[in-house]
PDB file of C-alpha atoms in Angstrom:
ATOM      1  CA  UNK A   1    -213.169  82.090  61.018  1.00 51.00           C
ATOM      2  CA  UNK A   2    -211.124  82.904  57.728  1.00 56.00           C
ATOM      3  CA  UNK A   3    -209.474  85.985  59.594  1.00 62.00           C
ATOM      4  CA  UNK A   4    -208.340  84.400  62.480  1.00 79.00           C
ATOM      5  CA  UNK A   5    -206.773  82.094  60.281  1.00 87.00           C
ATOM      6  CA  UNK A   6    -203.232  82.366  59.376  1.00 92.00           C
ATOM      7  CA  UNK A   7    -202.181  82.847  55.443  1.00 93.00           C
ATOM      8  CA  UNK A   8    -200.483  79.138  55.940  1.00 93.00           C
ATOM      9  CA  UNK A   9    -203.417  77.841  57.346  1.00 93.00           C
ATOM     10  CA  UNK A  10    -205.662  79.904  54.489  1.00 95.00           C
ATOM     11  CA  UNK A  11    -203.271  78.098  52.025  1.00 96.00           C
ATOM     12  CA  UNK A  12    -203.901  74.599  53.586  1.00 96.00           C
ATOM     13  CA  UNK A  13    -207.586  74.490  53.335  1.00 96.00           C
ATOM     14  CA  UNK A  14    -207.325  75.897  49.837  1.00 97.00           C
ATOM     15  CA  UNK A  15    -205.539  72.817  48.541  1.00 98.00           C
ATOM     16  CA  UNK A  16    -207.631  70.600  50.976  1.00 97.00           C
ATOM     17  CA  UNK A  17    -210.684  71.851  50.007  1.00 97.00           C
ATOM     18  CA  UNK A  18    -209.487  71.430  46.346  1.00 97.00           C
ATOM     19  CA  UNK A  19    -208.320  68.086  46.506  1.00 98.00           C
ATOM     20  CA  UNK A  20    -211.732  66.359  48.653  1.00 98.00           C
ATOM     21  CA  UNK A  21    -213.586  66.704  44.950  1.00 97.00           C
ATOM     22  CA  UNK A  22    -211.673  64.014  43.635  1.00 98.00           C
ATOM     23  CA  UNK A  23    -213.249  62.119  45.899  1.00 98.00           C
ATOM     24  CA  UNK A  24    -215.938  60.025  44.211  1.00 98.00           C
ATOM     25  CA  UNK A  25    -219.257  58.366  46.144  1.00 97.00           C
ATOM     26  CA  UNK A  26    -218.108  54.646  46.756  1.00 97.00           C
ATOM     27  CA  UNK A  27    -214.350  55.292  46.605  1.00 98.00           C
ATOM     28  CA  UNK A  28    -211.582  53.658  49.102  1.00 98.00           C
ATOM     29  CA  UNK A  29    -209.737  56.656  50.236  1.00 98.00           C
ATOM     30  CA  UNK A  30    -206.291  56.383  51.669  1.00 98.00           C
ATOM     31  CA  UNK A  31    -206.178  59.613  54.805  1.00 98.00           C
ATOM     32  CA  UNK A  32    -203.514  61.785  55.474  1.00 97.00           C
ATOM     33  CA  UNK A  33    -202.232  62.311  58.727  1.00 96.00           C
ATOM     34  CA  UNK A  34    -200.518  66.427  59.283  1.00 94.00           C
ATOM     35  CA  UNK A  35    -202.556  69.730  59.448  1.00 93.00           C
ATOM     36  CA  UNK A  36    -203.047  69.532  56.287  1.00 95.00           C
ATOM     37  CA  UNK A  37    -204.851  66.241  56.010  1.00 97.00           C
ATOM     38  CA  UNK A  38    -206.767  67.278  58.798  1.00 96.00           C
ATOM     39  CA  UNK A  39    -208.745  70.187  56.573  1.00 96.00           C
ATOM     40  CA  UNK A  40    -209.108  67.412  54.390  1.00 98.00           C
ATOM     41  CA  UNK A  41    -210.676  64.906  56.373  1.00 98.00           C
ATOM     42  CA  UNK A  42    -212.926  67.424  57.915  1.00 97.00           C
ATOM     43  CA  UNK A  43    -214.535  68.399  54.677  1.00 97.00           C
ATOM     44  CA  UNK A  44    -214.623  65.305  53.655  1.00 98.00           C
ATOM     45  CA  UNK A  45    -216.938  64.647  56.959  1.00 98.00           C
ATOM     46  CA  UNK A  46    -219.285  67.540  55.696  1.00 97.00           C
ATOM     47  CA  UNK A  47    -219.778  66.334  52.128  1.00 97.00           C
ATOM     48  CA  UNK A  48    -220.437  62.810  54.188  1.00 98.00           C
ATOM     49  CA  UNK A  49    -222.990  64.886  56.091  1.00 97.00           C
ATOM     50  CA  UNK A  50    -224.264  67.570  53.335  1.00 96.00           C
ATOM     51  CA  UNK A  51    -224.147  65.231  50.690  1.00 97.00           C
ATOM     52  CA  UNK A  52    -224.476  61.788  51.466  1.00 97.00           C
ATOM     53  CA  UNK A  53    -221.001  60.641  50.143  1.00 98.00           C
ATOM     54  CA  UNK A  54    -220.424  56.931  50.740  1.00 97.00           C
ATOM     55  CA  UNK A  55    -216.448  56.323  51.384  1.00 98.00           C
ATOM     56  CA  UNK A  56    -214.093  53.884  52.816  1.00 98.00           C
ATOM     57  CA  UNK A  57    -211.286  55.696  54.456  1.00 98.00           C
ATOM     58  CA  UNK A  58    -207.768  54.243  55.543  1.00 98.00           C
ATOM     59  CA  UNK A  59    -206.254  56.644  58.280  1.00 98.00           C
ATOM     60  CA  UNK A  60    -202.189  56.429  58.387  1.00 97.00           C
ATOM     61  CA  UNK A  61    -202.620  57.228  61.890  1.00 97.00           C
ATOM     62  CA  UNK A  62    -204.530  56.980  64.703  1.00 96.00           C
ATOM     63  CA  UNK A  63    -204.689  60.746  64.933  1.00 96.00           C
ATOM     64  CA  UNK A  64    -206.550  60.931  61.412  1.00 98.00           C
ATOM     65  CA  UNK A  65    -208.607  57.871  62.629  1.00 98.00           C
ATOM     66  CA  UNK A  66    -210.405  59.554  65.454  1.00 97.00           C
ATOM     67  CA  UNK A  67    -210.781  62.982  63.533  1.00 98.00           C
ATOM     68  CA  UNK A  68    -212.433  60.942  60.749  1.00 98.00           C
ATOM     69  CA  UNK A  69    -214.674  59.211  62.959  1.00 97.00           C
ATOM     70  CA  UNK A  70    -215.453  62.367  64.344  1.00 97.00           C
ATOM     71  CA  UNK A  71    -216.872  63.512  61.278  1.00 97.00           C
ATOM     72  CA  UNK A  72    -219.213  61.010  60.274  1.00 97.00           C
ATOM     73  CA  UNK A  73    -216.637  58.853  57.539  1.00 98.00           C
ATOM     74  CA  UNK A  74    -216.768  55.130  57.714  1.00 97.00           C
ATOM     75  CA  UNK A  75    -212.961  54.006  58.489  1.00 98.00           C
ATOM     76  CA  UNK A  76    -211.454  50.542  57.762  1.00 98.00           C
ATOM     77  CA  UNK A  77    -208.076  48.969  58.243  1.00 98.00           C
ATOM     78  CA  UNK A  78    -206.258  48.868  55.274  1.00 98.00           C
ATOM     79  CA  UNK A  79    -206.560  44.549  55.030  1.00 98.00           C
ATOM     80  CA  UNK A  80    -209.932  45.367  55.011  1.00 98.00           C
ATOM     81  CA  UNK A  81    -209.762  47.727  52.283  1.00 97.00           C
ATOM     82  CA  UNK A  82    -207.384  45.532  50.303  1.00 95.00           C
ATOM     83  CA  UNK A  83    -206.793  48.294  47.460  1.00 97.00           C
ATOM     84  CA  UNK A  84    -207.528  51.815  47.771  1.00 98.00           C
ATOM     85  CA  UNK A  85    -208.522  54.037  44.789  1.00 98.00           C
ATOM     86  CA  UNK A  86    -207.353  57.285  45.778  1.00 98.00           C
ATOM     87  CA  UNK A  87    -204.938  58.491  48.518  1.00 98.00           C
ATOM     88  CA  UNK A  88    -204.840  62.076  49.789  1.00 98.00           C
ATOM     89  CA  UNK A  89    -202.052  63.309  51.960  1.00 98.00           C
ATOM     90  CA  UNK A  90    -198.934  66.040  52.816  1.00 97.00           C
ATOM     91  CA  UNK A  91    -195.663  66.552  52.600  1.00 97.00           C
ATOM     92  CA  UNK A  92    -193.011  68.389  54.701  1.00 98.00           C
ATOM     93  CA  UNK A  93    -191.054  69.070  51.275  1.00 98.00           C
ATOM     94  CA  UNK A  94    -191.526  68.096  47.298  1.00 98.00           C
ATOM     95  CA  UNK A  95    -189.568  68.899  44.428  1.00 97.00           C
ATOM     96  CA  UNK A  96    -190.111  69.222  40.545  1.00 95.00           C
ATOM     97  CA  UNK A  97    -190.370  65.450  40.267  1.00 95.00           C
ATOM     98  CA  UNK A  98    -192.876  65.089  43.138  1.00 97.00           C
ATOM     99  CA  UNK A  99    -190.495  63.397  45.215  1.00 98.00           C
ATOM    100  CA  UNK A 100    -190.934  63.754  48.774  1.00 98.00           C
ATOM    101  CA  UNK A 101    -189.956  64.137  52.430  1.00 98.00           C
ATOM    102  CA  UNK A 102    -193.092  62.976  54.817  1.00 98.00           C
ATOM    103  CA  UNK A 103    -192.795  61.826  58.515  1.00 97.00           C
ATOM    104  CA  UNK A 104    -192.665  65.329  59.895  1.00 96.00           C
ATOM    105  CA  UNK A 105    -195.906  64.257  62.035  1.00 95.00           C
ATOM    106  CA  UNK A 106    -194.302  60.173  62.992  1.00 96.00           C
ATOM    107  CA  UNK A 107    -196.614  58.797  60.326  1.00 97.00           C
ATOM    108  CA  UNK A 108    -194.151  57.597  57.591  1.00 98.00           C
ATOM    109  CA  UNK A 109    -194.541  54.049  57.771  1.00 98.00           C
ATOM    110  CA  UNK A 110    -198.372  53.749  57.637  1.00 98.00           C
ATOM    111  CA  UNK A 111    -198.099  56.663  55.264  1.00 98.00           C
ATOM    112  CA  UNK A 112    -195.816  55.174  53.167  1.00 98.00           C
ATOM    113  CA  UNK A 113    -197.736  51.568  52.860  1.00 98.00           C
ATOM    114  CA  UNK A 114    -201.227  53.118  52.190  1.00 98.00           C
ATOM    115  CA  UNK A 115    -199.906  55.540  49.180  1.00 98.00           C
ATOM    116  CA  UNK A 116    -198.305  52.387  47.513  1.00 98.00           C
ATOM    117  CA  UNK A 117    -201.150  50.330  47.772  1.00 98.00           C
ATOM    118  CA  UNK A 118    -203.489  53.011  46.329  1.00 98.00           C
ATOM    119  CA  UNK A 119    -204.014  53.449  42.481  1.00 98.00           C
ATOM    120  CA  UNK A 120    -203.255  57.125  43.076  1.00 98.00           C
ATOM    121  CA  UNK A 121    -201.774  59.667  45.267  1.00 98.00           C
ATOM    122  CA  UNK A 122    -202.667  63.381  45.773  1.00 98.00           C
ATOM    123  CA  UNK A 123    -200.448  65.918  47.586  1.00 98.00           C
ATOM    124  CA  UNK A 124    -201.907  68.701  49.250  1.00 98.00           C
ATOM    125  CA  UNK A 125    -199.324  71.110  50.041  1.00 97.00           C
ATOM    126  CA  UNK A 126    -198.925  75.445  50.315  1.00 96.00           C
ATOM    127  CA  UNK A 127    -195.902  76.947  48.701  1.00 96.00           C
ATOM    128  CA  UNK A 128    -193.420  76.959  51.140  1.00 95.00           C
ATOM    129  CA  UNK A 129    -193.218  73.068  51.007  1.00 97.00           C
ATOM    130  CA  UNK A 130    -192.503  73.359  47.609  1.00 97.00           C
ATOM    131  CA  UNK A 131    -187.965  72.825  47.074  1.00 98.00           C
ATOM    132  CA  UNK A 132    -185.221  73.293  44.576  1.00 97.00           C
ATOM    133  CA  UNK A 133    -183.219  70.107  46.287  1.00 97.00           C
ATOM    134  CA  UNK A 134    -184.724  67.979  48.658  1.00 98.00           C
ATOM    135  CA  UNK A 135    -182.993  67.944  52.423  1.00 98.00           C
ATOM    136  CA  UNK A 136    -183.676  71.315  54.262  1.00 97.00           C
ATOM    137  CA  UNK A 137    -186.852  69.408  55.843  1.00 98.00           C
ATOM    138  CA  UNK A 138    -184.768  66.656  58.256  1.00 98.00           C
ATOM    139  CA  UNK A 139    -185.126  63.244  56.592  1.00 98.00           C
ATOM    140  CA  UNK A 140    -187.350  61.052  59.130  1.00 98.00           C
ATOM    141  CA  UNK A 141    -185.748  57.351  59.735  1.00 98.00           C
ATOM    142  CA  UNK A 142    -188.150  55.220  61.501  1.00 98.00           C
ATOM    143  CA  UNK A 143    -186.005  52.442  63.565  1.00 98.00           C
ATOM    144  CA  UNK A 144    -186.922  49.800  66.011  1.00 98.00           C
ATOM    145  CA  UNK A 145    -186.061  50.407  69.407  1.00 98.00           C
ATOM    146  CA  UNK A 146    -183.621  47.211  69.608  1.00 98.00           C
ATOM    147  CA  UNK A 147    -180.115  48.840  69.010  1.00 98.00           C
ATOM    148  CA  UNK A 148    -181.841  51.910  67.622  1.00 98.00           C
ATOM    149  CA  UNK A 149    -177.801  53.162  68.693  1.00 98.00           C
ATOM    150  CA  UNK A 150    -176.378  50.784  66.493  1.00 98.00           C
ATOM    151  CA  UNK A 151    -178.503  51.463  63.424  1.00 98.00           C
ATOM    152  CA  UNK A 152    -177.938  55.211  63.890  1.00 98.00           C
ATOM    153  CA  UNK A 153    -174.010  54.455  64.006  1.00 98.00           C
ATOM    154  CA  UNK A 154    -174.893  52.565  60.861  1.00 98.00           C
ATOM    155  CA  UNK A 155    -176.810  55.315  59.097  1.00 98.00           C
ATOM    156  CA  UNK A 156    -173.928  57.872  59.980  1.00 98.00           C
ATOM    157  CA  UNK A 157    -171.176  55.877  58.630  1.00 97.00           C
ATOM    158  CA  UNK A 158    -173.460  55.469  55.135  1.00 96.00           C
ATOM    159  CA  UNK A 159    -173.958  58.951  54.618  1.00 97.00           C
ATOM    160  CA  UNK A 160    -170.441  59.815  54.509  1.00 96.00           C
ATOM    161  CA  UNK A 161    -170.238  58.413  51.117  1.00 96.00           C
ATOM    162  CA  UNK A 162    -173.925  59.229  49.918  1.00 97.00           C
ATOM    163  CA  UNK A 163    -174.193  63.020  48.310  1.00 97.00           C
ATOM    164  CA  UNK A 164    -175.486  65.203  51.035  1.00 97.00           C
ATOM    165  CA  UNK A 165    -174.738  68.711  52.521  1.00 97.00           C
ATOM    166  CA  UNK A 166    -174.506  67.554  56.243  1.00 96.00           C
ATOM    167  CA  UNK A 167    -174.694  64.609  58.507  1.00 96.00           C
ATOM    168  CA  UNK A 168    -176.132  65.361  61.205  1.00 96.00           C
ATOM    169  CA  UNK A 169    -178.478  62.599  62.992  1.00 97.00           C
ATOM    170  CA  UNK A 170    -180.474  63.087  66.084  1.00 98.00           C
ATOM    171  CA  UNK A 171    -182.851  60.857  67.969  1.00 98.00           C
ATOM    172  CA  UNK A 172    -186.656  62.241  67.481  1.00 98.00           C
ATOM    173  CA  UNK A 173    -187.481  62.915  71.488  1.00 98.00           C
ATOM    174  CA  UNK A 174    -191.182  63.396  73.234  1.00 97.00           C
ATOM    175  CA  UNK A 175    -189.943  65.457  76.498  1.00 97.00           C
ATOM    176  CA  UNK A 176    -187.897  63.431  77.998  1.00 97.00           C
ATOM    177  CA  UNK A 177    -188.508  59.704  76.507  1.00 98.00           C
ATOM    178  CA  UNK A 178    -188.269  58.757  72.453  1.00 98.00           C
ATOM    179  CA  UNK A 179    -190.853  59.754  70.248  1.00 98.00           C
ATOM    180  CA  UNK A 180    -192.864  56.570  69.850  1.00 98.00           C
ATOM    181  CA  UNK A 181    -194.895  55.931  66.629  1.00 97.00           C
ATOM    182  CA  UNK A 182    -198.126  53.989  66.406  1.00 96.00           C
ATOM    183  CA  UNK A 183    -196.063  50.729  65.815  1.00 97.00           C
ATOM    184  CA  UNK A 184    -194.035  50.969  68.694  1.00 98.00           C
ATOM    185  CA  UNK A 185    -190.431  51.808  66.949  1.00 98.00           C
ATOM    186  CA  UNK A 186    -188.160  55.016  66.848  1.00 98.00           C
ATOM    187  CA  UNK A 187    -187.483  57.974  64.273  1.00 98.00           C
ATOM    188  CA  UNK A 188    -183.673  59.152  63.666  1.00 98.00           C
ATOM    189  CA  UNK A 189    -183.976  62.637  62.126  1.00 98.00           C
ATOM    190  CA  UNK A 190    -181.477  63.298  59.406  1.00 98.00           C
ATOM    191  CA  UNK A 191    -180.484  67.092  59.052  1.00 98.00           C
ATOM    192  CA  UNK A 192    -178.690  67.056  55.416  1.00 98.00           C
ATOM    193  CA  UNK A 193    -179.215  70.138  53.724  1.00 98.00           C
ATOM    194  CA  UNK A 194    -179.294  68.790  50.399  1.00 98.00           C
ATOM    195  CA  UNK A 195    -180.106  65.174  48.812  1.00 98.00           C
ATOM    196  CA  UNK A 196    -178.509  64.465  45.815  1.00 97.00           C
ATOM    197  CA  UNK A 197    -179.768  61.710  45.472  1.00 98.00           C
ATOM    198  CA  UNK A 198    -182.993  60.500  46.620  1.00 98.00           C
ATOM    199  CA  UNK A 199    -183.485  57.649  45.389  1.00 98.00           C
ATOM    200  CA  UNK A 200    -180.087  55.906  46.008  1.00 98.00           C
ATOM    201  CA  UNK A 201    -180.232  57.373  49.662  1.00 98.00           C
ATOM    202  CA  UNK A 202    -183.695  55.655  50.145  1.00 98.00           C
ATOM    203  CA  UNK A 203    -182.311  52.432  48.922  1.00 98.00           C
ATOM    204  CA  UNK A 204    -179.340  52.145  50.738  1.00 98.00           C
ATOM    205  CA  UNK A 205    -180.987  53.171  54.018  1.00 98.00           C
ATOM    206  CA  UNK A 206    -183.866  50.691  53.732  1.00 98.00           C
ATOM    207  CA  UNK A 207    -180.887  48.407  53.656  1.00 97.00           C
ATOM    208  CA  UNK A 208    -179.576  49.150  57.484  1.00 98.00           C
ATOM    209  CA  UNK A 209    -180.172  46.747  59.637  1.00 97.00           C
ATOM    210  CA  UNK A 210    -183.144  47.924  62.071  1.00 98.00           C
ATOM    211  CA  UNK A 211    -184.915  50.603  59.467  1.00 98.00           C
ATOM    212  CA  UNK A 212    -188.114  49.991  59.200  1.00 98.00           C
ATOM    213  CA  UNK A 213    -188.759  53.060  56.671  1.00 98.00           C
ATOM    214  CA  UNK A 214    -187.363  56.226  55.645  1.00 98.00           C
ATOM    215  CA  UNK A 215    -189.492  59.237  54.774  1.00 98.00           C
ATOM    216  CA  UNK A 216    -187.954  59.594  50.739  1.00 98.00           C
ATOM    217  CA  UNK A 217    -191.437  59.412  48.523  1.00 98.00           C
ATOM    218  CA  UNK A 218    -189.921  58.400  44.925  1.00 98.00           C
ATOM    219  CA  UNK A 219    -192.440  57.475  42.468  1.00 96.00           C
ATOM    220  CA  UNK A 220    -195.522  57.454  44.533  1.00 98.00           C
ATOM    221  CA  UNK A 221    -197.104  60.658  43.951  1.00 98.00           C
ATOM    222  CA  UNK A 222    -198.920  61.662  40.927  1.00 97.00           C
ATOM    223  CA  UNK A 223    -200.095  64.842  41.474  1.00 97.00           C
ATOM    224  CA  UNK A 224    -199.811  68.323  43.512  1.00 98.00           C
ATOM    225  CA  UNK A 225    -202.504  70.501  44.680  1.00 98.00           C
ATOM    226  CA  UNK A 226    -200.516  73.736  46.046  1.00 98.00           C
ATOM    227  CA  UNK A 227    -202.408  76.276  47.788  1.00 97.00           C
ATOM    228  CA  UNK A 228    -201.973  79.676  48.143  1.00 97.00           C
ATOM    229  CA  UNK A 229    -203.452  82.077  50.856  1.00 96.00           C
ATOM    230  CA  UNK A 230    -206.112  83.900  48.564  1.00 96.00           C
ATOM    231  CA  UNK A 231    -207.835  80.890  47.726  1.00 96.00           C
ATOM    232  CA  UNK A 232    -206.097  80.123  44.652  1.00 97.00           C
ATOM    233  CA  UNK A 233    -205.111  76.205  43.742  1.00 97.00           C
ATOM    234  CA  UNK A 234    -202.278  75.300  41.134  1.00 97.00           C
ATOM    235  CA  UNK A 235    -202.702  71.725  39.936  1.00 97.00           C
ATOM    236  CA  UNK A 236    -200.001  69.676  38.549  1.00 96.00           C
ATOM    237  CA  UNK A 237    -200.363  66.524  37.169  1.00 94.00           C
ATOM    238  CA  UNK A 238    -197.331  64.297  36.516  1.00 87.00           C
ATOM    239  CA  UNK A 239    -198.888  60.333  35.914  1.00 80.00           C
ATOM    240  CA  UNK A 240    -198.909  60.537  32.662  1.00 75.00           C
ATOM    241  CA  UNK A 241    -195.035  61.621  32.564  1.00 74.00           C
ATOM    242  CA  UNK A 242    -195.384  65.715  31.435  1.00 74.00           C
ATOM    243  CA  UNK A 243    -196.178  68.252  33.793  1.00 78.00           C
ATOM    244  CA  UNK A 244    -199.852  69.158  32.956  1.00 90.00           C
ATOM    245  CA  UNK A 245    -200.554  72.700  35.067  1.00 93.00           C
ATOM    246  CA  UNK A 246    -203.862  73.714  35.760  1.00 94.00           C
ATOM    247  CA  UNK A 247    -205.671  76.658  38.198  1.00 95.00           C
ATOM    248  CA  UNK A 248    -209.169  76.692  40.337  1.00 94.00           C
ATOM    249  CA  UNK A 249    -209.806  79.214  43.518  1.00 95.00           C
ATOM    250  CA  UNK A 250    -211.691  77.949  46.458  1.00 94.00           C
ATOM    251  CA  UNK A 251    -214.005  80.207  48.113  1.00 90.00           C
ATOM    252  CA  UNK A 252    -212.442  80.849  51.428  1.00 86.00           C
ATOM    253  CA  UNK A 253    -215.702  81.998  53.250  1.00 73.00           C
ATOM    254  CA  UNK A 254    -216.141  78.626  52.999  1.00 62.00           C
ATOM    255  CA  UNK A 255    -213.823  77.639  56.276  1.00 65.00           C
ATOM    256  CA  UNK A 256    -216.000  79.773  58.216  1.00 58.00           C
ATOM    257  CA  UNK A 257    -218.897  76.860  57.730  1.00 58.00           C
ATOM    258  CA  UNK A 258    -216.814  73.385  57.797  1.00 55.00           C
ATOM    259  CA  UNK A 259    -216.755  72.944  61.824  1.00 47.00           C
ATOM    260  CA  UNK A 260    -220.415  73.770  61.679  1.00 48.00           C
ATOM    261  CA  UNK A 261    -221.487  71.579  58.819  1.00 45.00           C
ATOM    262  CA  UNK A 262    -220.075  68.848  60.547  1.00 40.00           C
TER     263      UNK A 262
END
């Protein structure tokens, strides 16, 4: 299975595979939705099978809900859960500071609420999603469908004075109708090159009437799991406010057993 998979895809279930042994047995584990995520939840399913890990999972999407009850893991709703210990996701882009840009996959809102109502987050992530300056990766707006045109107008006439490269907003479409996320509203992709400013920006759009959510991560994560195509894993560790770095390589041939463990 390992050669038919892509270097990206080698990279992904490096930092997947890396990241499901933080998982404890009788944890509350926040899911991921993405490709990413998805390597995640399925070996999660085999230590569930292989090992008898007990876990209470959170999806952010209903995507991640049926793969994880696929594999075997006991999923709650997150007012079930109350508080989760540990939440695992991706990113479509994350700087030095781990601030992010999710939403790439329409799951930024339920993303959003299960990281901050977890005592940690982990990013899984490969090397290309890592950025100088936030903003190549379109910003994801999520927006309810009443006056969705409005709010956009809104959001266009705020970033002329906010420190970005471009302005450029566009409707997310499915076909021919709107994208439609799992609670019913919008997404207005932002195409801005560069974010000065993340925070500010996330502020001020929160503040536009009909935004539900943007996709700026500031403050939430805690620590990266990049991997890289030959099974190697670089681990950094902000919480604790310095940069801790540290290096582990997955065994590859493993992918070639994960669909049949399951």
């Amino acid at each position: 299975m390992t050669d038919q998979m892509t270097p990206i895809d080698r990279a992904k279930y490096a930092s997947a595979y890396c990241a499901a042994d933080f998982v404890k047995d009788g944890m509350r584990v926040g899911l991921g939705t993405g490709s990413t995520a998805s390597w995640l939840v399925r070996r999660l399913g085999a230590r569930v099978k292989n090992e008898g890990l007990r876990i209470i999972a959170v999806p952010t999407s209903t995507r991640t809900a049926q793969l994880a009850h696929e594999v075997g893991i006991n999923v709650v709703s997150l007012d079930e859960a109350r508080w989760l210990d540990l939440t695992i996701d991706g990113a479509d882009e994350f700087d030095a500071e781990l601030t992010l840009i999710k939403g790439g996959g329409g799951a930024l809102l339920h993303e959003k609420i299960v990281a901050t109502a977890s005592d940690q987050m982990i990013v899984i992530t490969d090397p290309a999603k890592e950025v100088n300056a936030l903003g190549a990766f379109p910003l994801p707006v999520e927006v309810i469908p009443f006056g969705w045109q409005a709010s956009k107008a809104l959001i266009e006439e705020i970033l002329a004075s906010m420190d970005v490269l471009d302005r450029q907003t566009r409707l997310r479409m499915n076909g021919d109708a709107p994208y439609v996320t799992d609670e019913g509203n919008y997404i207005l992709d932002l195409a801005l090159g560069r974010i000065g400013n993340a925070r500010q920006l996330s502020l001020v759009l929160n503040q536009v009437p009909g935004v539900v959510e943007n996709g700026l991560f500031v403050d939430i994560a805690d620590q990266v799991i990049i991997g890289h195509p030959d099974g190697a894993v670089e681990l950094r560790d902000l919480s604790d406010g310095s940069a801790q770095v540290s290096h582990r390589q997955v065994e590859l041939a493993e992918a070639s057993n994960i669909f049949d463990d399951i």
